[in-house]
Amino acid sequence: MATAPQKVPMSPHEPNKYINYQRIEDNLGVVRKRLNRPLTLSEKILYGHLDNAAEQDIQRGVSYLQLRPDRVVCQDATAQMALLQFMSAGIPDVAVPSSVHCDHLILGENGAASDLARAKDINKEVYDFLATTCAKYNLGFWGPGSGIIHQIVIENYAFPGALMIGTDSHTPNAGGLGAAAVGVGGADAVDVMAGIPWELKCPKAIGVKLTGRLGGWTSPKDIILEVAGILTVKGGTGAIVEYFGSGVDTVSATGMGTICNMGAEIGATTSVFPFTQSMHRYLVATGRPEIAEASKQFAHNLRADEGAKYDEIVEVNLSELEPRINGPFTPDLMTPLKKFKDTAKEKDWPQDVSACLIGSCTNSSYEDMTRAASLAKEAMEAGLKVKSDFIVTPGSEQIRATTERDGLLEIFRAAGGNILANACGPCIGQWARHDVKHGERNTILTSYNRNFTGRNDGNPATHGFVASPEVVTAMAFGGSTNFNPITDTLTTPSGKPFKFTPPNGVELPERGFDAGENTYQAPPADRASISVQVSPDSQRLQLLQPFKAWDGKDIENVPILIKVKGKCTTDHISMAGPWLKYRGHLDNISNNMLIGATNSENGKANSVRNQVTNEFDTVPGTARFYKAEGIPWIVIGDENYGEGSSREHAAMSVRFLGGAAVIVKSFARIHETNLKKQGLLPLTFHNPKDYDRISPEDKVSIVGLKTLTPGKPLTLRVNKPTGEQIDITVDHTFNENQITWFHAGSALNYIAGSNK
């Protein structure tokens, strides 16, 4: 076997943990002999991390791979439940380098200083729990104010060829540094932290060929907005999106991160770029020259083989690409900027732009901030101020400190902008808006990644559009959907016409990055004396009790809690925003279960018929009634059910309140896995049209569970109120290992039982 670079630390924070390029080299030697064909980059990374390369079955879209990731990362909202589960497994410390990042619980309202101080106060119990648990079990801890998990990861932890998992759907951001970084539920994170191989269905490979060069107003954001418009929100499901072609070398590492980040919006397992000189530059600039050189030496395994085959190829000519604006209500509804004005009028979208928001994990790189600031500076020099609320969210303390030092944040403030804390903020609904009433139609533009109904401000009438930070900044000065910053002019206070020139920016700061305040807590050398306490009276945290094991019987004649109509994301199933404070308390968070889903029976949200009392109640209220009566129930859903966030609460709450199965036309990848992990039955209609044969008042049985085996369908027996009985075939994707989770009652039960 060839020799790979040795003894290169994985990160500055873990000098005694080393990158294992040799494992990738050795595994690929085995796999190449077995497959005898060229490999894509994503295949090289995945197969290079196989637990048993010699015996692993490898078929794209078919096999379940057993993998050994290099790292686990968790954000604070999902880390609570992940760590509670890890504690329940009875394991003394994490088996792989892991970290927790406090970014989700900070409400954006008045500005960075006051918002951060308030968050530290009201979330003290949770932050103390996370800090203590990390110290106890040997995880790194990034405190509130340090920044958004994905920005911290690309600055400190990501490296070319890495396999990482993270408890957030935008973990793929690390693909900007050539890592295969996959968003997962907390139960998957627990597996890896416990030293158990991580299971992933062998992804297909979608190739995106980039040619030409970006220029003028066009940015990396426009590449993924274009790809989202082509592939749609489920076009990447079950696949890794891999970028290649001459255009790749013209994109910065942080620009690649933007593209990979939003790959979550097309349902992709992850997205990844080959090693480039921009990655080398970024690694050096962020204090990791040893990794930069090691990656350069290992570059033959950090790009696709010549002649590698993709299951699908999309081509984008960067020289011809123009700015895009995607939305509203879905990130794949793509409109070219030049057509946005007319489309907005045709669709009757609200004309006045109430707010423009830039930053977030997707677009707060130094390059993004300098390009946006160049436009703001130019407009201010002409005497203009923003017409819309203008909000800036730095992605990390390092970005905040560097852009503050270099005068960029002062430009935004002078233009009328409000600088929020280094946190997720409005991107995930942590935004206290006071300028519009609930239910009031309005338009906002963001450089974020996701724009589902009510996503940013909890207002279902807010029309959220996603664009590049440059376009969003310029639109803040225009204040209207009728304004095209490339072609139109604005009138200055002196009465003169003003037209923006194309934005210009800098890839990396000339004076280097300023790290700012140190908010990192390394795990102590002596952890034996540390104890983790959870008050039984806490409303924020709750120790977990094991779910009951399967009783060995079919599910017989149970009610349908809700037949969901239309789009049902994890935001519909388990809302964020004000509910984030209960992410560590399963009972309390379950009070938001499916309250955003539309009931097909009456077209309303959070209003379902109780089949026992025949009265309408909330979804959680009805579920709690059934649970108290010992009555299991099921959910019927539509296409791409559970798309969006990786939050496992959307599965755990269903299980906690007595759900037995979720039966839909199709699932989003992460949510389907999360349901399996919690001992539920995620099933799909063999014929999607059978969805229409089921009514909310029906009762159903699931037949065949005693002989549940991979690839063998089950029967959904539908009992109509008239006495009619219909048998419908439903499919599942359980493998042998996952069936043991179902039998045990959950994957965590199985792990805990194995450790006794």
PDB file of C-alpha atoms in Angstrom, residues 330-496:
ATOM      1  CA  THR A 330     -39.717  27.046  -0.784  1.00  0.00           C
ATOM      2  CA  PRO A 331     -36.019  27.332  -1.664  1.00  0.00           C
ATOM      3  CA  ASP A 332     -36.326  25.708  -5.095  1.00  0.00           C
ATOM      4  CA  LEU A 333     -38.706  28.217  -6.726  1.00  0.00           C
ATOM      5  CA  MET A 334     -36.034  29.985  -8.771  1.00  0.00           C
ATOM      6  CA  THR A 335     -36.510  33.327 -10.521  1.00  0.00           C
ATOM      7  CA  PRO A 336     -33.707  35.104 -12.415  1.00  0.00           C
ATOM      8  CA  LEU A 337     -33.165  38.577 -10.955  1.00  0.00           C
ATOM      9  CA  LYS A 338     -33.904  40.159 -14.333  1.00  0.00           C
ATOM     10  CA  LYS A 339     -37.393  38.598 -14.244  1.00  0.00           C
ATOM     11  CA  PHE A 340     -38.081  39.083 -10.542  1.00  0.00           C
ATOM     12  CA  LYS A 341     -39.817  42.456 -10.882  1.00  0.00           C
ATOM     13  CA  ASP A 342     -42.337  41.202 -13.434  1.00  0.00           C
ATOM     14  CA  THR A 343     -42.843  37.856 -11.694  1.00  0.00           C
ATOM     15  CA  ALA A 344     -43.536  39.588  -8.375  1.00  0.00           C
ATOM     16  CA  LYS A 345     -46.243  41.694 -10.013  1.00  0.00           C
ATOM     17  CA  GLU A 346     -47.720  38.696 -11.822  1.00  0.00           C
ATOM     18  CA  LYS A 347     -47.817  36.597  -8.633  1.00  0.00           C
ATOM     19  CA  ASP A 348     -49.008  39.503  -6.472  1.00  0.00           C
ATOM     20  CA  TRP A 349     -46.137  39.164  -4.027  1.00  0.00           C
ATOM     21  CA  PRO A 350     -46.002  42.077  -1.539  1.00  0.00           C
ATOM     22  CA  GLN A 351     -44.119  44.902  -3.253  1.00  0.00           C
ATOM     23  CA  ASP A 352     -42.496  46.661  -0.309  1.00  0.00           C
ATOM     24  CA  VAL A 353     -39.488  44.842   1.108  1.00  0.00           C
ATOM     25  CA  SER A 354     -39.878  45.078   4.872  1.00  0.00           C
ATOM     26  CA  ALA A 355     -36.517  43.575   5.840  1.00  0.00           C
ATOM     27  CA  CYS A 356     -33.243  42.484   4.280  1.00  0.00           C
ATOM     28  CA  LEU A 357     -31.033  40.116   6.258  1.00  0.00           C
ATOM     29  CA  ILE A 358     -27.487  39.010   5.444  1.00  0.00           C
ATOM     30  CA  GLY A 359     -25.010  36.699   7.148  1.00  0.00           C
ATOM     31  CA  SER A 360     -25.866  33.384   8.830  1.00  0.00           C
ATOM     32  CA  CYS A 361     -23.967  30.109   8.445  1.00  0.00           C
ATOM     33  CA  THR A 362     -24.576  30.184   4.695  1.00  0.00           C
ATOM     34  CA  ASN A 363     -23.156  33.554   3.747  1.00  0.00           C
ATOM     35  CA  SER A 364     -21.058  35.351   6.342  1.00  0.00           C
ATOM     36  CA  SER A 365     -17.562  34.740   5.053  1.00  0.00           C
ATOM     37  CA  TYR A 366     -15.048  37.558   4.795  1.00  0.00           C
ATOM     38  CA  GLU A 367     -15.556  37.513   1.032  1.00  0.00           C
ATOM     39  CA  ASP A 368     -19.342  37.822   1.438  1.00  0.00           C
ATOM     40  CA  MET A 369     -19.032  40.686   3.907  1.00  0.00           C
ATOM     41  CA  THR A 370     -16.544  42.664   1.809  1.00  0.00           C
ATOM     42  CA  ARG A 371     -18.675  42.351  -1.325  1.00  0.00           C
ATOM     43  CA  ALA A 372     -21.829  43.445   0.517  1.00  0.00           C
ATOM     44  CA  ALA A 373     -19.972  46.278   2.250  1.00  0.00           C
ATOM     45  CA  SER A 374     -18.667  47.589  -1.078  1.00  0.00           C
ATOM     46  CA  LEU A 375     -22.268  48.162  -2.184  1.00  0.00           C
ATOM     47  CA  ALA A 376     -23.357  49.704   1.108  1.00  0.00           C
ATOM     48  CA  LYS A 377     -20.353  52.054   1.077  1.00  0.00           C
ATOM     49  CA  GLU A 378     -21.025  53.126  -2.493  1.00  0.00           C
ATOM     50  CA  ALA A 379     -24.689  53.874  -1.742  1.00  0.00           C
ATOM     51  CA  MET A 380     -23.862  55.815   1.422  1.00  0.00           C
ATOM     52  CA  GLU A 381     -21.270  57.920  -0.390  1.00  0.00           C
ATOM     53  CA  ALA A 382     -24.105  58.935  -2.711  1.00  0.00           C
ATOM     54  CA  GLY A 383     -26.151  59.981   0.335  1.00  0.00           C
ATOM     55  CA  LEU A 384     -28.481  56.968   0.427  1.00  0.00           C
ATOM     56  CA  LYS A 385     -29.721  55.055   3.459  1.00  0.00           C
ATOM     57  CA  VAL A 386     -31.473  51.678   3.574  1.00  0.00           C
ATOM     58  CA  LYS A 387     -35.246  51.727   3.048  1.00  0.00           C
ATOM     59  CA  SER A 388     -35.825  48.287   4.556  1.00  0.00           C
ATOM     60  CA  ASP A 389     -34.794  47.023   7.962  1.00  0.00           C
ATOM     61  CA  PHE A 390     -31.234  45.831   7.420  1.00  0.00           C
ATOM     62  CA  ILE A 391     -29.921  43.076   9.685  1.00  0.00           C
ATOM     63  CA  VAL A 392     -26.438  41.557   9.707  1.00  0.00           C
ATOM     64  CA  THR A 393     -25.551  38.277  11.448  1.00  0.00           C
ATOM     65  CA  PRO A 394     -21.822  37.467  11.669  1.00  0.00           C
ATOM     66  CA  GLY A 395     -21.240  33.732  11.379  1.00  0.00           C
ATOM     67  CA  SER A 396     -18.550  33.510  14.038  1.00  0.00           C
ATOM     68  CA  GLU A 397     -16.623  35.509  16.599  1.00  0.00           C
ATOM     69  CA  GLN A 398     -13.634  35.359  14.239  1.00  0.00           C
ATOM     70  CA  ILE A 399     -15.658  36.872  11.395  1.00  0.00           C
ATOM     71  CA  ARG A 400     -17.165  39.490  13.737  1.00  0.00           C
ATOM     72  CA  ALA A 401     -13.802  40.515  15.154  1.00  0.00           C
ATOM     73  CA  THR A 402     -12.126  40.630  11.740  1.00  0.00           C
ATOM     74  CA  THR A 403     -14.907  42.574  10.015  1.00  0.00           C
ATOM     75  CA  GLU A 404     -15.078  44.948  12.996  1.00  0.00           C
ATOM     76  CA  ARG A 405     -11.328  45.560  12.837  1.00  0.00           C
ATOM     77  CA  ASP A 406     -11.444  46.157   9.082  1.00  0.00           C
ATOM     78  CA  GLY A 407     -14.345  48.616   9.273  1.00  0.00           C
ATOM     79  CA  LEU A 408     -16.958  46.512   7.499  1.00  0.00           C
ATOM     80  CA  LEU A 409     -19.441  46.367  10.363  1.00  0.00           C
ATOM     81  CA  GLU A 410     -19.180  50.121  10.808  1.00  0.00           C
ATOM     82  CA  ILE A 411     -20.170  50.551   7.158  1.00  0.00           C
ATOM     83  CA  PHE A 412     -23.277  48.437   7.755  1.00  0.00           C
ATOM     84  CA  ARG A 413     -24.146  50.376  10.914  1.00  0.00           C
ATOM     85  CA  ALA A 414     -23.717  53.712   9.146  1.00  0.00           C
ATOM     86  CA  ALA A 415     -26.071  52.532   6.412  1.00  0.00           C
ATOM     87  CA  GLY A 416     -28.721  51.840   9.052  1.00  0.00           C
ATOM     88  CA  GLY A 417     -27.952  48.186   9.740  1.00  0.00           C
ATOM     89  CA  ASN A 418     -28.379  46.323  13.020  1.00  0.00           C
ATOM     90  CA  ILE A 419     -25.600  43.870  13.921  1.00  0.00           C
ATOM     91  CA  LEU A 420     -26.917  40.794  15.717  1.00  0.00           C
ATOM     92  CA  ALA A 421     -25.033  38.275  17.837  1.00  0.00           C
ATOM     93  CA  ASN A 422     -22.827  35.580  16.318  1.00  0.00           C
ATOM     94  CA  ALA A 423     -25.675  33.077  16.199  1.00  0.00           C
ATOM     95  CA  CYS A 424     -28.383  31.597  13.985  1.00  0.00           C
ATOM     96  CA  GLY A 425     -30.980  34.211  14.918  1.00  0.00           C
ATOM     97  CA  PRO A 426     -33.644  34.957  12.286  1.00  0.00           C
ATOM     98  CA  CYS A 427     -32.397  32.187   9.989  1.00  0.00           C
ATOM     99  CA  ILE A 428     -34.029  29.612  12.313  1.00  0.00           C
ATOM    100  CA  GLY A 429     -36.909  31.757  13.565  1.00  0.00           C
ATOM    101  CA  GLN A 430     -35.055  33.316  16.509  1.00  0.00           C
ATOM    102  CA  TRP A 431     -36.209  36.786  15.539  1.00  0.00           C
ATOM    103  CA  ALA A 432     -38.365  39.093  17.638  1.00  0.00           C
ATOM    104  CA  ARG A 433     -39.979  41.205  14.908  1.00  0.00           C
ATOM    105  CA  HIS A 434     -41.938  44.290  15.877  1.00  0.00           C
ATOM    106  CA  ASP A 435     -42.438  45.935  12.474  1.00  0.00           C
ATOM    107  CA  VAL A 436     -45.257  43.720  11.138  1.00  0.00           C
ATOM    108  CA  LYS A 437     -48.261  42.105  12.773  1.00  0.00           C
ATOM    109  CA  HIS A 438     -48.809  38.359  12.756  1.00  0.00           C
ATOM    110  CA  GLY A 439     -50.713  37.501   9.585  1.00  0.00           C
ATOM    111  CA  GLU A 440     -49.663  40.684   7.782  1.00  0.00           C
ATOM    112  CA  ARG A 441     -48.433  40.076   4.233  1.00  0.00           C
ATOM    113  CA  ASN A 442     -44.888  41.284   3.704  1.00  0.00           C
ATOM    114  CA  THR A 443     -41.724  40.498   1.794  1.00  0.00           C
ATOM    115  CA  ILE A 444     -38.270  39.835   3.208  1.00  0.00           C
ATOM    116  CA  LEU A 445     -35.030  38.993   1.424  1.00  0.00           C
ATOM    117  CA  THR A 446     -32.291  36.994   3.127  1.00  0.00           C
ATOM    118  CA  SER A 447     -28.951  35.445   2.260  1.00  0.00           C
ATOM    119  CA  TYR A 448     -29.968  32.456   4.403  1.00  0.00           C
ATOM    120  CA  ASN A 449     -30.655  28.926   3.209  1.00  0.00           C
ATOM    121  CA  ARG A 450     -34.274  28.097   3.999  1.00  0.00           C
ATOM    122  CA  ASN A 451     -37.543  29.965   3.554  1.00  0.00           C
ATOM    123  CA  PHE A 452     -40.413  27.647   4.432  1.00  0.00           C
ATOM    124  CA  THR A 453     -43.688  29.203   5.564  1.00  0.00           C
ATOM    125  CA  GLY A 454     -43.160  31.035   8.856  1.00  0.00           C
ATOM    126  CA  ARG A 455     -39.537  29.901   9.003  1.00  0.00           C
ATOM    127  CA  ASN A 456     -37.876  33.204   9.845  1.00  0.00           C
ATOM    128  CA  ASP A 457     -40.415  35.105  11.921  1.00  0.00           C
ATOM    129  CA  GLY A 458     -43.279  32.701  12.669  1.00  0.00           C
ATOM    130  CA  ASN A 459     -45.585  34.683  10.385  1.00  0.00           C
ATOM    131  CA  PRO A 460     -47.180  32.484   7.697  1.00  0.00           C
ATOM    132  CA  ALA A 461     -47.871  35.591   5.588  1.00  0.00           C
ATOM    133  CA  THR A 462     -44.210  36.587   5.335  1.00  0.00           C
ATOM    134  CA  HIS A 463     -42.943  35.964   1.805  1.00  0.00           C
ATOM    135  CA  GLY A 464     -39.319  34.935   2.311  1.00  0.00           C
ATOM    136  CA  PHE A 465     -36.892  35.064  -0.618  1.00  0.00           C
ATOM    137  CA  VAL A 466     -33.316  33.788  -0.689  1.00  0.00           C
ATOM    138  CA  ALA A 467     -30.548  35.527  -2.643  1.00  0.00           C
ATOM    139  CA  SER A 468     -26.864  36.389  -2.421  1.00  0.00           C
ATOM    140  CA  PRO A 469     -25.751  38.850   0.280  1.00  0.00           C
ATOM    141  CA  GLU A 470     -24.855  41.290  -2.483  1.00  0.00           C
ATOM    142  CA  VAL A 471     -28.339  41.286  -3.988  1.00  0.00           C
ATOM    143  CA  VAL A 472     -29.976  41.406  -0.551  1.00  0.00           C
ATOM    144  CA  THR A 473     -27.848  44.402   0.494  1.00  0.00           C
ATOM    145  CA  ALA A 474     -28.643  46.315  -2.685  1.00  0.00           C
ATOM    146  CA  MET A 475     -32.347  45.522  -2.328  1.00  0.00           C
ATOM    147  CA  ALA A 476     -32.280  47.040   1.155  1.00  0.00           C
ATOM    148  CA  PHE A 477     -31.530  50.390  -0.481  1.00  0.00           C
ATOM    149  CA  GLY A 478     -34.169  49.857  -3.172  1.00  0.00           C
ATOM    150  CA  GLY A 479     -36.810  48.693  -0.692  1.00  0.00           C
ATOM    151  CA  SER A 480     -39.073  47.194  -3.340  1.00  0.00           C
ATOM    152  CA  THR A 481     -39.499  44.083  -5.454  1.00  0.00           C
ATOM    153  CA  ASN A 482     -39.725  46.522  -8.385  1.00  0.00           C
ATOM    154  CA  PHE A 483     -36.039  47.378  -8.022  1.00  0.00           C
ATOM    155  CA  ASN A 484     -33.358  45.615 -10.058  1.00  0.00           C
ATOM    156  CA  PRO A 485     -29.992  46.719  -8.642  1.00  0.00           C
ATOM    157  CA  ILE A 486     -28.151  45.760 -11.828  1.00  0.00           C
ATOM    158  CA  THR A 487     -30.197  47.859 -14.239  1.00  0.00           C
ATOM    159  CA  ASP A 488     -32.241  50.382 -12.236  1.00  0.00           C
ATOM    160  CA  THR A 489     -31.305  53.671 -10.615  1.00  0.00           C
ATOM    161  CA  LEU A 490     -32.197  55.256  -7.283  1.00  0.00           C
ATOM    162  CA  THR A 491     -32.621  58.966  -6.616  1.00  0.00           C
ATOM    163  CA  THR A 492     -30.152  60.494  -4.173  1.00  0.00           C
ATOM    164  CA  PRO A 493     -31.096  63.273  -1.691  1.00  0.00           C
ATOM    165  CA  SER A 494     -29.582  65.775  -4.139  1.00  0.00           C
ATOM    166  CA  GLY A 495     -31.893  64.543  -6.864  1.00  0.00           C
ATOM    167  CA  LYS A 496     -29.241  62.801  -8.915  1.00  0.00           C
TER     168      LYS A 496
END
